[in-house]
Amino acid sequence: RKTSKRIPPGSLGIPVIGQSLGLLRAMRANTAENWFQERIREYGPVSKLSLFGKPTVFIYGQAANKFVFTSNNSMLANQQTQSFKMILGDRNLLELSGPDHKRVREALLSFLRPESLKQYVGRIGEEIRKHLEMYWQGKQQVTVLPLMKILTSNIICSLLFGLEEGTQRDKFVACFEEMVKGIWAVPINLPFTRYNRGLRESARVQDMMKELVHEKRLQLEGKSASPHQDLITFLLSIRDEDGKEVLSEKEIVQNGALSMVAGYETSAIAITFIIRLFANEPAVCAAVLQEQQEIAKSKASGESLTWDDLAKMKYTWRVAMETLRMFPPVFGGFRKALTDIEYDGYLIPKGWQIFWVAPMTHMDNSIFPEPSKFDPSRFEKQASVPPFSFIPFGGGPRMCPGNELVRIEILITIHYLVTHYEWKLAADNLFSRDPMPEPSQGLPIKVWPRELS
Ligand code: HEM
């Protein structure tokens, strides 16, 4: 065994709490990048600390990202916080590794890959149109983030769970919201803590999901549902060579819940920051409008957008990518060292966590010159963005399987918004992270119908 002398510099802080509260506080004050810069100044690019009850090594940069995202299963395992595991369960994709991870991920991806999602573009568009009619039409002011959370959770409820408008869907979403708040909490299970509430709501969500799975199973058996109705019916229908279900009920429940948790807030934040950006960057907004008007002109009134229309929205997607670079919804994540690892001259002891963060690479001026400038042209040529330096969706075998769904949601929402409305900010331009970035007051905007020339 190597000597402890080579363990990275830094301090593990006080037991259990370590630096978690300091980091969470910096994220809320939107000073997390400075918090990390200070660490780097004090200890260098590799340092130790303690986060969410575990000894941790913080690493950053393109090489660090490649190491985290591509190291093999015998060296690094995915590692969520204890709160995450307790709330989402031990069979969710983020907790699985090796053949189990591959099997469950393949099943999810069979539903979420472009060739499959193509068929749902009309349905997603319909959900977005209904949302705009209900929450935007005729309004002079709206608060964007809560509305986008309603929109993206409705899309997920419809597409993944087959839950359409109604009280069951509302109850479901409300429980999820409370559950999610517990996930990033310090795991202290005392009454009235976020963590304690998260655990309670998690039990309710699991019960609701189980009930849903039973209903769908009956519907499939009675042929009143098709395998392609939603993700749950799809997962229930996949069989191996012996005709056995590929995923257990527990895996369907936990990965359905994971997809909601991983997908609704992240996507809502991405769309919210694009809407915020349009208010701040009129030239970008005008160029997106031009692209979207071209597409709108080619459609009859009320005609749905198609997969081919989305392929034409190239500039809009570059704007979305640049927004994800500057304001990544997922700040970073953890892996666990399964063995003693030598990294950059230091020892990362077996059992320790490794913490990767996106903004430190996204704002590196050697990769993205003038990183604070909003410049969608950075993404004009795929080759100009080096591998593992643009990581809003992670990378490698655990890269976000929801990224194609996000692309569809963003493009359709922006299409209808920008061709029907204009807006300006009704509050300040600030945002904080808790742990995801949220504009102050949820981004209230003044909104009015666009007069088309
Ligand atoms: C803008 C929106 C989104 C962002 C920024 C995002 C980001 C990420 C990131 C960074 C990871 C990798 C974490 C790691 O390697 O530690 C991830 C994984 C994951 N995401 Fe997303 N995500 C988004 C939307 C979605 C959606 C819509 C879904 C589901 C429909 C989803 C489902 C998942 C799942 C299941 C994983 C785990 C994959 C695995 O471990 O194999 N995400 N996401």
mmCIF file of N, CA, C and O in Angstrom, residues 360-415:
data_model
loop_
_atom_site.group_PDB
_atom_site.id
_atom_site.type_symbol
_atom_site.label_atom_id
_atom_site.label_comp_id
_atom_site.label_asym_id
_atom_site.label_seq_id
_atom_site.Cartn_x
_atom_site.Cartn_y
_atom_site.Cartn_z
ATOM 1 N N MET A 360 -16.030 24.600 -13.978
ATOM 2 C CA MET A 360 -14.600 24.923 -13.981
ATOM 3 C C MET A 360 -13.987 24.656 -15.363
ATOM 4 O O MET A 360 -13.025 25.306 -15.749
ATOM 5 N N THR A 361 -14.533 23.694 -16.109
ATOM 6 C CA THR A 361 -14.029 23.442 -17.471
ATOM 7 C C THR A 361 -14.745 24.358 -18.467
ATOM 8 O O THR A 361 -14.129 24.890 -19.388
ATOM 9 N N HIS A 362 -16.062 24.533 -18.261
ATOM 10 C CA HIS A 362 -16.839 25.369 -19.200
ATOM 11 C C HIS A 362 -16.352 26.823 -19.222
ATOM 12 O O HIS A 362 -16.562 27.537 -20.191
ATOM 13 N N MET A 363 -15.755 27.264 -18.117
ATOM 14 C CA MET A 363 -15.329 28.665 -18.045
ATOM 15 C C MET A 363 -13.800 28.782 -18.145
ATOM 16 O O MET A 363 -13.228 29.798 -17.775
ATOM 17 N N ASP A 364 -13.158 27.753 -18.676
ATOM 18 C CA ASP A 364 -11.695 27.770 -18.827
ATOM 19 C C ASP A 364 -11.345 28.502 -20.131
ATOM 20 O O ASP A 364 -11.713 28.046 -21.216
ATOM 21 N N ASN A 365 -10.626 29.640 -20.005
ATOM 22 C CA ASN A 365 -10.426 30.438 -21.222
ATOM 23 C C ASN A 365 -9.419 29.829 -22.201
ATOM 24 O O ASN A 365 -9.297 30.289 -23.321
ATOM 25 N N SER A 366 -8.732 28.762 -21.789
ATOM 26 C CA SER A 366 -7.860 28.119 -22.775
ATOM 27 C C SER A 366 -8.691 27.201 -23.691
ATOM 28 O O SER A 366 -8.254 26.827 -24.775
ATOM 29 N N ILE A 367 -9.894 26.855 -23.254
ATOM 30 C CA ILE A 367 -10.770 26.014 -24.086
ATOM 31 C C ILE A 367 -11.839 26.873 -24.766
ATOM 32 O O ILE A 367 -12.117 26.742 -25.951
ATOM 33 N N PHE A 368 -12.447 27.762 -23.971
ATOM 34 C CA PHE A 368 -13.497 28.645 -24.492
ATOM 35 C C PHE A 368 -13.023 30.094 -24.298
ATOM 36 O O PHE A 368 -13.254 30.681 -23.229
ATOM 37 N N PRO A 369 -12.341 30.672 -25.308
ATOM 38 C CA PRO A 369 -11.819 32.035 -25.133
ATOM 39 C C PRO A 369 -12.932 33.008 -24.738
ATOM 40 O O PRO A 369 -14.072 32.849 -25.187
ATOM 41 N N GLU A 370 -12.584 33.988 -23.915
ATOM 42 C CA GLU A 370 -13.578 34.937 -23.364
ATOM 43 C C GLU A 370 -14.798 34.165 -22.847
ATOM 44 O O GLU A 370 -15.914 34.326 -23.363
ATOM 45 N N PRO A 371 -14.597 33.324 -21.842
ATOM 46 C CA PRO A 371 -15.664 32.398 -21.449
ATOM 47 C C PRO A 371 -16.946 33.079 -20.954
ATOM 48 O O PRO A 371 -18.011 32.487 -21.028
ATOM 49 N N SER A 372 -16.826 34.344 -20.491
ATOM 50 C CA SER A 372 -18.044 34.998 -19.980
ATOM 51 C C SER A 372 -18.886 35.605 -21.103
ATOM 52 O O SER A 372 -19.965 36.136 -20.870
ATOM 53 N N LYS A 373 -18.340 35.556 -22.340
ATOM 54 C CA LYS A 373 -19.090 36.126 -23.477
ATOM 55 C C LYS A 373 -20.026 35.054 -24.044
ATOM 56 O O LYS A 373 -19.594 33.924 -24.287
ATOM 57 N N PHE A 374 -21.279 35.431 -24.281
ATOM 58 C CA PHE A 374 -22.229 34.493 -24.875
ATOM 59 C C PHE A 374 -21.974 34.427 -26.380
ATOM 60 O O PHE A 374 -22.184 35.398 -27.093
ATOM 61 N N ASP A 375 -21.503 33.290 -26.857
ATOM 62 C CA ASP A 375 -21.115 33.196 -28.264
ATOM 63 C C ASP A 375 -21.462 31.817 -28.837
ATOM 64 O O ASP A 375 -20.657 30.889 -28.798
ATOM 65 N N PRO A 376 -22.685 31.691 -29.403
ATOM 66 C CA PRO A 376 -23.109 30.382 -29.914
ATOM 67 C C PRO A 376 -22.241 29.870 -31.054
ATOM 68 O O PRO A 376 -22.238 28.665 -31.339
ATOM 69 N N SER A 377 -21.453 30.763 -31.699
ATOM 70 C CA SER A 377 -20.644 30.300 -32.834
ATOM 71 C C SER A 377 -19.538 29.331 -32.384
ATOM 72 O O SER A 377 -18.931 28.658 -33.201
ATOM 73 N N ARG A 378 -19.270 29.271 -31.079
ATOM 74 C CA ARG A 378 -18.290 28.282 -30.573
ATOM 75 C C ARG A 378 -18.665 26.866 -31.000
ATOM 76 O O ARG A 378 -17.826 25.989 -31.089
ATOM 77 N N PHE A 379 -19.970 26.659 -31.202
ATOM 78 C CA PHE A 379 -20.428 25.295 -31.484
ATOM 79 C C PHE A 379 -20.693 25.056 -32.969
ATOM 80 O O PHE A 379 -21.294 24.064 -33.342
ATOM 81 N N GLU A 380 -20.217 26.015 -33.825
ATOM 82 C CA GLU A 380 -20.464 25.846 -35.262
ATOM 83 C C GLU A 380 -19.761 24.611 -35.794
ATOM 84 O O GLU A 380 -20.286 23.868 -36.595
ATOM 85 N N LYS A 381 -18.519 24.421 -35.324
ATOM 86 C CA LYS A 381 -17.776 23.234 -35.787
ATOM 87 C C LYS A 381 -17.565 22.328 -34.595
ATOM 88 O O LYS A 381 -16.964 22.732 -33.602
ATOM 89 N N GLN A 382 -18.063 21.113 -34.720
ATOM 90 C CA GLN A 382 -17.934 20.130 -33.640
ATOM 91 C C GLN A 382 -16.471 20.015 -33.196
ATOM 92 O O GLN A 382 -16.173 19.960 -32.002
ATOM 93 N N ALA A 383 -15.552 20.042 -34.197
ATOM 94 C CA ALA A 383 -14.137 19.790 -33.904
ATOM 95 C C ALA A 383 -13.513 20.896 -33.062
ATOM 96 O O ALA A 383 -12.468 20.696 -32.440
ATOM 97 N N SER A 384 -14.129 22.112 -33.035
ATOM 98 C CA SER A 384 -13.503 23.192 -32.268
ATOM 99 C C SER A 384 -13.755 23.055 -30.763
ATOM 100 O O SER A 384 -13.194 23.791 -29.966
ATOM 101 N N VAL A 385 -14.617 22.129 -30.380
ATOM 102 C CA VAL A 385 -14.820 21.896 -28.946
ATOM 103 C C VAL A 385 -14.136 20.568 -28.589
ATOM 104 O O VAL A 385 -14.591 19.502 -28.991
ATOM 105 N N PRO A 386 -13.011 20.635 -27.860
ATOM 106 C CA PRO A 386 -12.278 19.385 -27.582
ATOM 107 C C PRO A 386 -13.111 18.414 -26.749
ATOM 108 O O PRO A 386 -13.979 18.850 -25.977
ATOM 109 N N PRO A 387 -12.845 17.110 -26.908
ATOM 110 C CA PRO A 387 -13.621 16.129 -26.140
ATOM 111 C C PRO A 387 -13.498 16.371 -24.635
ATOM 112 O O PRO A 387 -12.478 16.866 -24.165
ATOM 113 N N PHE A 388 -14.540 16.056 -23.903
ATOM 114 C CA PHE A 388 -14.583 16.161 -22.436
ATOM 115 C C PHE A 388 -14.400 17.590 -21.911
ATOM 116 O O PHE A 388 -13.965 17.799 -20.792
ATOM 117 N N SER A 389 -14.668 18.596 -22.765
ATOM 118 C CA SER A 389 -14.594 19.964 -22.246
ATOM 119 C C SER A 389 -15.977 20.613 -22.224
ATOM 120 O O SER A 389 -16.171 21.611 -21.544
ATOM 121 N N PHE A 390 -16.945 20.059 -22.946
ATOM 122 C CA PHE A 390 -18.331 20.542 -22.872
ATOM 123 C C PHE A 390 -19.135 19.379 -22.281
ATOM 124 O O PHE A 390 -19.423 18.395 -22.966
ATOM 125 N N ILE A 391 -19.452 19.498 -20.984
ATOM 126 C CA ILE A 391 -19.960 18.309 -20.288
ATOM 127 C C ILE A 391 -21.271 18.552 -19.524
ATOM 128 O O ILE A 391 -21.436 18.039 -18.416
ATOM 129 N N PRO A 392 -22.217 19.331 -20.092
ATOM 130 C CA PRO A 392 -23.466 19.521 -19.346
ATOM 131 C C PRO A 392 -24.210 18.206 -19.144
ATOM 132 O O PRO A 392 -24.978 18.064 -18.192
ATOM 133 N N PHE A 393 -23.983 17.237 -20.056
ATOM 134 C CA PHE A 393 -24.646 15.937 -19.941
ATOM 135 C C PHE A 393 -23.665 14.857 -19.488
ATOM 136 O O PHE A 393 -23.929 13.663 -19.649
ATOM 137 N N GLY A 394 -22.515 15.238 -18.936
ATOM 138 C CA GLY A 394 -21.512 14.260 -18.549
ATOM 139 C C GLY A 394 -20.810 13.722 -19.793
ATOM 140 O O GLY A 394 -20.680 14.432 -20.803
ATOM 141 N N GLY A 395 -20.368 12.469 -19.748
ATOM 142 C CA GLY A 395 -19.673 11.878 -20.894
ATOM 143 C C GLY A 395 -19.501 10.383 -20.692
ATOM 144 O O GLY A 395 -19.786 9.855 -19.617
ATOM 145 N N GLY A 396 -19.039 9.708 -21.740
ATOM 146 C CA GLY A 396 -18.744 8.274 -21.636
ATOM 147 C C GLY A 396 -19.978 7.421 -21.408
ATOM 148 O O GLY A 396 -21.097 7.836 -21.718
ATOM 149 N N PRO A 397 -19.757 6.222 -20.837
ATOM 150 C CA PRO A 397 -20.869 5.258 -20.738
ATOM 151 C C PRO A 397 -21.995 5.674 -19.792
ATOM 152 O O PRO A 397 -23.031 5.016 -19.753
ATOM 153 N N ARG A 398 -21.782 6.741 -19.025
ATOM 154 C CA ARG A 398 -22.859 7.208 -18.158
ATOM 155 C C ARG A 398 -23.422 8.557 -18.608
ATOM 156 O O ARG A 398 -24.142 9.230 -17.858
ATOM 157 N N MET A 399 -23.085 8.944 -19.824
ATOM 158 C CA MET A 399 -23.595 10.226 -20.311
ATOM 159 C C MET A 399 -25.127 10.233 -20.279
ATOM 160 O O MET A 399 -25.761 9.195 -20.495
ATOM 161 N N CYS A 400 -25.678 11.395 -20.013
ATOM 162 C CA CYS A 400 -27.127 11.506 -19.829
ATOM 163 C C CYS A 400 -27.915 10.865 -20.983
ATOM 164 O O CYS A 400 -27.788 11.292 -22.130
ATOM 165 N N PRO A 401 -28.746 9.871 -20.686
ATOM 166 C CA PRO A 401 -29.544 9.265 -21.752
ATOM 167 C C PRO A 401 -30.747 10.125 -22.142
ATOM 168 O O PRO A 401 -31.441 9.837 -23.105
ATOM 169 N N GLY A 402 -30.977 11.219 -21.363
ATOM 170 C CA GLY A 402 -32.148 12.067 -21.638
ATOM 171 C C GLY A 402 -31.827 13.220 -22.571
ATOM 172 O O GLY A 402 -32.691 14.045 -22.864
ATOM 173 N N ASN A 403 -30.571 13.294 -23.072
ATOM 174 C CA ASN A 403 -30.172 14.511 -23.807
ATOM 175 C C ASN A 403 -30.983 14.749 -25.090
ATOM 176 O O ASN A 403 -31.236 15.884 -25.462
ATOM 177 N N GLU A 404 -31.427 13.681 -25.726
ATOM 178 C CA GLU A 404 -32.212 13.870 -26.954
ATOM 179 C C GLU A 404 -33.619 14.397 -26.620
ATOM 180 O O GLU A 404 -34.156 15.257 -27.316
ATOM 181 N N LEU A 405 -34.174 13.884 -25.529
ATOM 182 C CA LEU A 405 -35.486 14.385 -25.095
ATOM 183 C C LEU A 405 -35.384 15.882 -24.748
ATOM 184 O O LEU A 405 -36.254 16.684 -25.115
ATOM 185 N N VAL A 406 -34.300 16.251 -24.075
ATOM 186 C CA VAL A 406 -34.092 17.660 -23.722
ATOM 187 C C VAL A 406 -34.034 18.521 -24.987
ATOM 188 O O VAL A 406 -34.621 19.601 -25.050
ATOM 189 N N ARG A 407 -33.315 18.020 -25.994
ATOM 190 C CA ARG A 407 -33.183 18.788 -27.245
ATOM 191 C C ARG A 407 -34.568 19.046 -27.846
ATOM 192 O O ARG A 407 -34.898 20.164 -28.239
ATOM 193 N N ILE A 408 -35.399 18.008 -27.860
ATOM 194 C CA ILE A 408 -36.745 18.156 -28.430
ATOM 195 C C ILE A 408 -37.558 19.172 -27.617
ATOM 196 O O ILE A 408 -38.190 20.077 -28.170
ATOM 197 N N GLU A 409 -37.505 19.034 -26.297
ATOM 198 C CA GLU A 409 -38.278 19.941 -25.426
ATOM 199 C C GLU A 409 -37.846 21.395 -25.628
ATOM 200 O O GLU A 409 -38.673 22.287 -25.772
ATOM 201 N N ILE A 410 -36.525 21.593 -25.638
ATOM 202 C CA ILE A 410 -36.014 22.964 -25.765
ATOM 203 C C ILE A 410 -36.431 23.552 -27.108
ATOM 204 O O ILE A 410 -36.980 24.658 -27.178
ATOM 205 N N LEU A 411 -36.196 22.816 -28.196
ATOM 206 C CA LEU A 411 -36.430 23.393 -29.527
ATOM 207 C C LEU A 411 -37.909 23.703 -29.747
ATOM 208 O O LEU A 411 -38.256 24.766 -30.284
ATOM 209 N N ILE A 412 -38.781 22.787 -29.339
ATOM 210 C CA ILE A 412 -40.210 23.045 -29.580
ATOM 211 C C ILE A 412 -40.697 24.203 -28.704
ATOM 212 O O ILE A 412 -41.423 25.088 -29.160
ATOM 213 N N THR A 413 -40.270 24.208 -27.437
ATOM 214 C CA THR A 413 -40.722 25.290 -26.549
ATOM 215 C C THR A 413 -40.256 26.647 -27.084
ATOM 216 O O THR A 413 -41.039 27.602 -27.155
ATOM 217 N N ILE A 414 -38.990 26.716 -27.465
ATOM 218 C CA ILE A 414 -38.468 28.003 -27.960
ATOM 219 C C ILE A 414 -39.176 28.385 -29.260
ATOM 220 O O ILE A 414 -39.509 29.559 -29.476
ATOM 221 N N HIS A 415 -39.471 27.420 -30.106
ATOM 222 C CA HIS A 415 -40.176 27.730 -31.361
ATOM 223 C C HIS A 415 -41.490 28.460 -31.062
ATOM 224 O O HIS A 415 -41.744 29.540 -31.593
#
